[in-house]
Coordinates of C-alpha atoms in Angstrom, one line a residue:
X1 CA 4.0 -23.3 -22.9
X2 CA 6.5 -22.7 -20.8
X3 CA 5.8 -19.7 -18.2
X4 CA 9.2 -19.2 -18.2
X5 CA 9.9 -19.2 -21.6
X6 CA 7.0 -16.2 -22.0
X7 CA 8.1 -14.6 -19.1
X8 CA 11.7 -13.9 -20.5
X9 CA 9.9 -12.8 -23.9
X10 CA 8.1 -10.1 -22.1
X11 CA 11.6 -9.1 -20.1
X12 CA 13.8 -8.7 -23.4
X13 CA 10.7 -7.0 -25.2
X14 CA 10.4 -4.2 -22.4
X15 CA 14.8 -3.8 -21.7
X16 CA 15.5 -4.5 -25.3
X17 CA 18.0 -6.4 -23.9
X18 CA 19.1 -10.0 -23.2
X19 CA 21.8 -8.4 -20.5
X20 CA 19.2 -6.2 -18.6
X21 CA 16.4 -8.8 -18.9
X22 CA 18.7 -10.9 -16.9
X23 CA 19.3 -8.3 -14.0
X24 CA 15.8 -7.8 -13.8
X25 CA 14.6 -11.9 -13.4
X26 CA 18.2 -12.3 -11.5
X27 CA 19.0 -14.8 -13.5
X28 CA 22.3 -15.4 -16.3
X29 CA 22.6 -14.0 -19.1
X30 CA 22.5 -18.0 -20.9
X31 CA 19.6 -18.6 -19.2
X32 CA 18.0 -15.9 -20.5
X33 CA 19.0 -16.5 -24.1
X34 CA 18.5 -20.3 -23.4
X35 CA 14.7 -19.8 -23.2
X36 CA 13.8 -17.3 -25.6
X37 CA 15.4 -20.2 -27.8
X38 CA 13.6 -22.7 -26.3
X39 CA 10.6 -20.3 -26.9
X40 CA 11.4 -20.2 -30.4
X41 CA 11.8 -23.9 -31.1
X42 CA 8.2 -24.0 -29.8
X43 CA 6.8 -21.4 -32.3
X44 CA 9.6 -22.4 -35.0
X45 CA 10.2 -18.9 -35.6
X46 CA 13.2 -16.7 -35.0
X47 CA 11.0 -13.4 -32.6
X48 CA 14.3 -11.5 -32.2
X49 CA 17.0 -10.1 -33.8
X50 CA 20.6 -8.7 -33.1
X51 CA 21.7 -5.1 -33.1
X52 CA 24.7 -3.9 -31.8
X53 CA 23.9 -4.8 -27.9
X54 CA 20.3 -5.2 -27.9
X55 CA 17.6 -6.9 -29.6
X56 CA 15.0 -5.6 -31.8
X57 CA 11.6 -7.7 -32.2
X58 CA 11.2 -9.0 -35.8
X59 CA 7.9 -8.9 -37.4
X60 CA 6.5 -12.4 -36.1
X61 CA 8.0 -11.4 -32.6
X62 CA 6.0 -8.3 -32.7
X63 CA 3.0 -10.6 -34.0
X64 CA 3.8 -12.5 -30.9
X65 CA 3.3 -9.7 -28.0
X66 CA -0.4 -9.7 -27.6
X67 CA -0.7 -13.8 -27.1
X68 CA 2.1 -13.9 -25.1
X69 CA 0.6 -11.1 -22.6
X70 CA -2.6 -13.2 -22.9
X71 CA -1.2 -16.7 -21.9
X72 CA 1.2 -15.3 -18.7
X73 CA -2.6 -12.8 -17.5
X74 CA -4.5 -16.1 -17.9
X75 CA -1.3 -18.4 -15.4
X76 CA -1.2 -16.1 -12.8
X77 CA -4.9 -15.8 -13.1
X78 CA -5.2 -19.8 -13.1
X79 CA -2.5 -19.7 -10.5
X80 CA -4.4 -17.5 -7.5
X81 CA -7.7 -19.0 -7.9
X82 CA -5.9 -22.3 -7.7
X83 CA -3.7 -21.2 -5.0
X84 CA -6.9 -19.3 -2.7
X85 CA -7.3 -21.3 0.4
X86 CA -10.4 -19.2 0.9
X87 CA -13.4 -17.6 0.0
X88 CA -12.2 -14.2 0.7
X89 CA -10.9 -12.1 -2.3
X90 CA -7.5 -11.0 -2.9
X91 CA -5.7 -7.7 -3.4
X92 CA -2.6 -6.7 -4.5
X93 CA -1.3 -3.4 -3.6
X94 CA 1.9 -1.7 -4.9
X95 CA 3.8 0.9 -3.8
X96 CA 7.2 3.1 -4.1
X97 CA 9.1 3.6 -1.3
X98 CA 8.2 6.6 0.5
X99 CA 4.5 5.8 0.1
X100 CA 5.1 2.8 1.6
X101 CA 6.9 3.6 4.6
X102 CA 4.9 7.0 5.5
X103 CA 1.1 5.9 3.8
X104 CA 0.5 2.6 4.1
X105 CA 1.3 2.3 7.6
X106 CA -1.4 4.3 8.5
X107 CA -3.8 3.8 5.3
X108 CA -3.7 -0.1 5.5
X109 CA -5.5 0.0 9.3
X110 CA -8.3 2.0 7.0
X111 CA -8.8 0.0 4.2
X112 CA -8.6 -3.1 6.1
X113 CA -11.2 -1.7 8.0
X114 CA -13.2 -0.5 5.0
X115 CA -12.6 -3.6 3.8
X116 CA -13.0 -6.6 6.3
X117 CA -13.5 -9.5 4.3
X118 CA -11.0 -8.5 1.8
X119 CA -7.3 -10.4 1.7
X120 CA -4.3 -8.2 0.4
X121 CA -0.8 -8.4 -0.5
X122 CA 1.6 -5.4 -1.2
X123 CA 4.4 -5.6 -3.4
X124 CA 7.2 -1.9 -3.2
X125 CA 9.2 -1.0 -5.1
X126 CA 10.4 1.6 -7.9
X127 CA 7.9 3.5 -9.6
X128 CA 8.6 1.7 -12.7
X129 CA 8.5 -1.7 -11.6
X130 CA 5.0 -1.4 -10.1
X131 CA 3.5 0.4 -13.5
X132 CA 5.0 -2.8 -14.6
X133 CA 2.8 -5.2 -12.1
X134 CA 0.3 -3.3 -13.1
X135 CA 0.6 -3.7 -16.8
X136 CA 1.0 -7.6 -16.4
X137 CA -2.6 -7.4 -14.0
X138 CA 0.2 -8.9 -11.7
X139 CA -1.0 -5.4 -8.7
X140 CA -4.5 -4.3 -9.4
X141 CA -3.0 -0.2 -8.1
X142 CA -0.2 1.1 -7.7
X143 CA 0.8 3.9 -5.7
X144 CA 3.7 6.1 -7.5
X145 CA 5.0 9.5 -7.9
X146 CA 3.2 11.9 -10.4
X147 CA 4.1 10.7 -13.6
X148 CA 3.0 13.7 -15.5
X149 CA 1.9 11.7 -19.0
X150 CA -0.5 8.8 -20.1
X151 CA 0.8 5.4 -20.0
X152 CA -1.0 2.8 -22.5
X153 CA -3.7 0.7 -20.9
X154 CA -3.1 2.3 -17.5
X155 CA -6.0 4.4 -16.2
X156 CA -3.9 6.9 -13.5
X157 CA -5.5 8.8 -11.0
X158 CA -5.1 11.3 -8.2
X159 CA -5.0 10.0 -4.7
X160 CA -2.7 11.7 -2.1
X161 CA -1.2 15.0 -2.3
X162 CA 2.4 15.1 -1.8
X163 CA 3.1 18.5 -2.5
X164 CA 6.5 19.6 -1.2
X165 CA 7.1 22.1 1.4
X166 CA 9.7 24.0 3.0
X167 CA 10.0 22.8 6.4
X168 CA 11.8 24.5 9.9
X169 CA 12.4 24.1 13.3
X170 CA 9.3 25.4 15.2
X171 CA 11.5 28.2 16.9
X172 CA 13.3 28.9 13.4
X173 CA 13.0 32.8 13.1
X174 CA 10.7 32.6 9.5
X175 CA 6.8 32.6 10.2
X176 CA 4.8 30.3 8.5
X177 CA 2.6 32.9 6.7
X178 CA 5.4 36.0 5.8
X179 CA 5.6 35.2 1.9
X180 CA 10.0 35.1 2.1
X181 CA 11.7 35.8 -1.1
X182 CA 14.2 33.1 -2.3
X183 CA 17.1 35.5 -1.9
X184 CA 16.0 35.6 2.1
X185 CA 15.7 31.6 1.9
X186 CA 18.9 31.3 -0.3
X187 CA 21.1 32.8 2.7
X188 CA 19.7 29.4 5.0
X189 CA 21.8 27.0 5.3
X190 CA 19.9 24.3 3.2
X191 CA 19.6 20.4 4.1
X192 CA 19.6 19.4 0.2
X193 CA 17.7 15.9 0.0
X194 CA 17.4 13.8 -2.8
X195 CA 16.0 10.7 -4.1
X196 CA 13.7 8.5 -6.2
X197 CA 11.0 9.8 -4.7
X198 CA 11.1 13.6 -4.8
X199 CA 12.7 16.2 -7.3
X200 CA 15.1 18.2 -6.4
X201 CA 15.0 20.2 -9.6
X202 CA 11.6 21.6 -8.9
X203 CA 12.9 23.3 -6.4
X204 CA 16.1 24.3 -7.8
X205 CA 14.2 26.2 -10.6
X206 CA 13.4 28.6 -7.6
X207 CA 16.8 29.4 -7.3
X208 CA 17.8 29.5 -10.9
X209 CA 15.1 32.0 -11.6
X210 CA 16.0 34.8 -8.8
X211 CA 19.9 34.2 -10.2
X212 CA 20.7 32.9 -6.4
X213 CA 22.5 30.7 -5.3
X214 CA 21.6 28.7 -2.0
X215 CA 24.1 27.4 0.7
X216 CA 23.4 23.7 0.4
X217 CA 25.0 22.5 4.0
X218 CA 24.2 19.4 3.9
X219 CA 23.6 16.9 1.2
X220 CA 21.7 13.5 2.5
X221 CA 20.1 11.3 0.5
X222 CA 18.0 9.7 3.0
X223 CA 14.6 10.9 4.3
X224 CA 14.9 10.4 8.1
X225 CA 18.5 11.6 7.7
X226 CA 17.0 15.1 6.6
X227 CA 14.1 15.6 8.8
X228 CA 16.6 14.3 12.3
X229 CA 18.8 17.5 10.8
X230 CA 16.2 20.1 10.3
X231 CA 14.6 18.8 13.6
X232 CA 18.5 19.6 15.1
X233 CA 18.2 22.4 14.1
X234 CA 21.0 21.8 11.8
X235 CA 19.1 24.1 8.7
X236 CA 16.0 23.8 6.7
X237 CA 14.9 22.0 3.6
X238 CA 12.3 21.3 1.0
X239 CA 10.5 18.0 1.5
X240 CA 7.5 16.2 0.5
X241 CA 5.0 16.7 2.3
X242 CA 3.5 13.1 3.2
X243 CA 7.1 12.4 4.9
X244 CA 6.7 15.3 6.7
X245 CA 3.4 15.1 8.0
X246 CA 3.4 13.8 11.4
X247 CA 6.4 15.6 12.5
X248 CA 4.1 18.8 11.6
X249 CA 1.0 17.3 13.1
X250 CA 3.1 16.6 16.0
X251 CA 4.7 20.1 16.1
X252 CA 8.5 19.1 15.6
X253 CA 8.6 20.4 12.2
X254 CA 6.9 23.9 10.9
X255 CA 6.5 24.8 7.2
X256 CA 6.4 27.6 6.0
X257 CA 4.2 29.3 2.9
X258 CA 6.6 29.2 -0.5
X259 CA 3.7 28.7 -2.8
X260 CA 4.1 32.8 -3.9
X261 CA 7.8 31.2 -5.8
X262 CA 6.0 28.4 -7.3
X263 CA 3.7 25.5 -7.8
X264 CA 4.8 22.9 -5.4
X265 CA 1.8 20.9 -6.0
X266 CA 2.7 16.7 -6.8
X267 CA 0.5 14.1 -6.3
X268 CA 0.7 10.4 -5.6
X269 CA -0.9 8.8 -7.9
X270 CA -3.0 4.9 -8.5
X271 CA -2.6 3.4 -11.6
X272 CA -5.0 0.6 -12.8
X273 CA -4.9 -1.6 -16.0
X274 CA -7.6 -0.9 -18.2
X275 CA -8.1 -5.1 -18.6
X276 CA -8.6 -4.7 -14.7
X277 CA -10.0 -2.4 -13.4
X278 CA -11.0 -2.1 -9.9
X279 CA -14.3 -3.3 -8.0
X280 CA -16.7 -0.3 -7.5
X281 CA -16.5 -1.3 -3.7
X282 CA -12.6 -1.3 -3.2
X283 CA -12.6 1.6 -5.2
X284 CA -14.8 3.3 -2.6
X285 CA -13.1 1.8 -0.2
X286 CA -9.5 3.2 -1.6
X287 CA -10.7 7.1 -1.7
X288 CA -12.4 6.5 1.1
X289 CA -9.5 5.0 3.4
X290 CA -6.9 7.8 1.4
X291 CA -9.6 11.0 2.6
X292 CA -9.3 9.0 6.2
X293 CA -5.8 9.6 6.4
X294 CA -5.6 13.3 4.9
X295 CA -8.0 14.4 7.7
X296 CA -5.4 12.6 10.7
X297 CA -8.2 10.7 11.6
X298 CA -6.9 8.9 15.0
X299 CA -7.4 5.1 13.9
X300 CA -10.0 3.6 15.6
X301 CA -13.0 1.0 13.6
X302 CA -14.7 3.2 11.2
X303 CA -17.7 1.1 9.9

């Protein structure tokens, strides 16, 4: 059976749209349509029924899903086995963009030291893209923003603390251990940062709860720009802990306690498939590498 047909089928199932599936696969919609028709010819049955602009699965289409998943999984596993040129194990890590930029460069040093015989691939993208990769057993473990929900056939575990912190320039008048009110913080010039890996709404609730409007001086969608503005005394800001870890360690930024205003705890979570559980040794190494990263251990041999 043609693998391209199966891949197109599963993408249409996920997106419920030929057009969206085509975009996700970087193909034209006619190409997706042709692949689905080819699969239907091979199976001699109709898999989808059009419904307005979208499509729905027929009863036969729903029955075919587990078979398609198994065929894709078998194909991927056999392809990987045949293409492996050494006896070393291969391991695929997925990561959202914030984790890839601010965690993986140091974390992977520790992980490689703990698993020297392991060859690993790293894939980066959006949270949903990474979850999809795990679901299809193309990614062994993905590090994504805290989901706050259960996901079918996926195991989700806390990986790293990525709580939101209020950061200021080291010489700012705010003291680190003083508990400032929402009104006092709102008077400061605030660097507003928001992207897919950061939930500004959680911060906004502080000011809404105290019926105060924050003084937003800058609105930026880039983490490095946000940090630079705070370092250069253009304001204060709420940023993910891992994104400012190095600046805090070097004393270029300083955090201010705001735990009394709201629970800002959020995690980077590790997600794996129920059907593709992690090797026990690899799991221990991932946990140890995370501990070394959080403890700010200077990179050196950890064996």
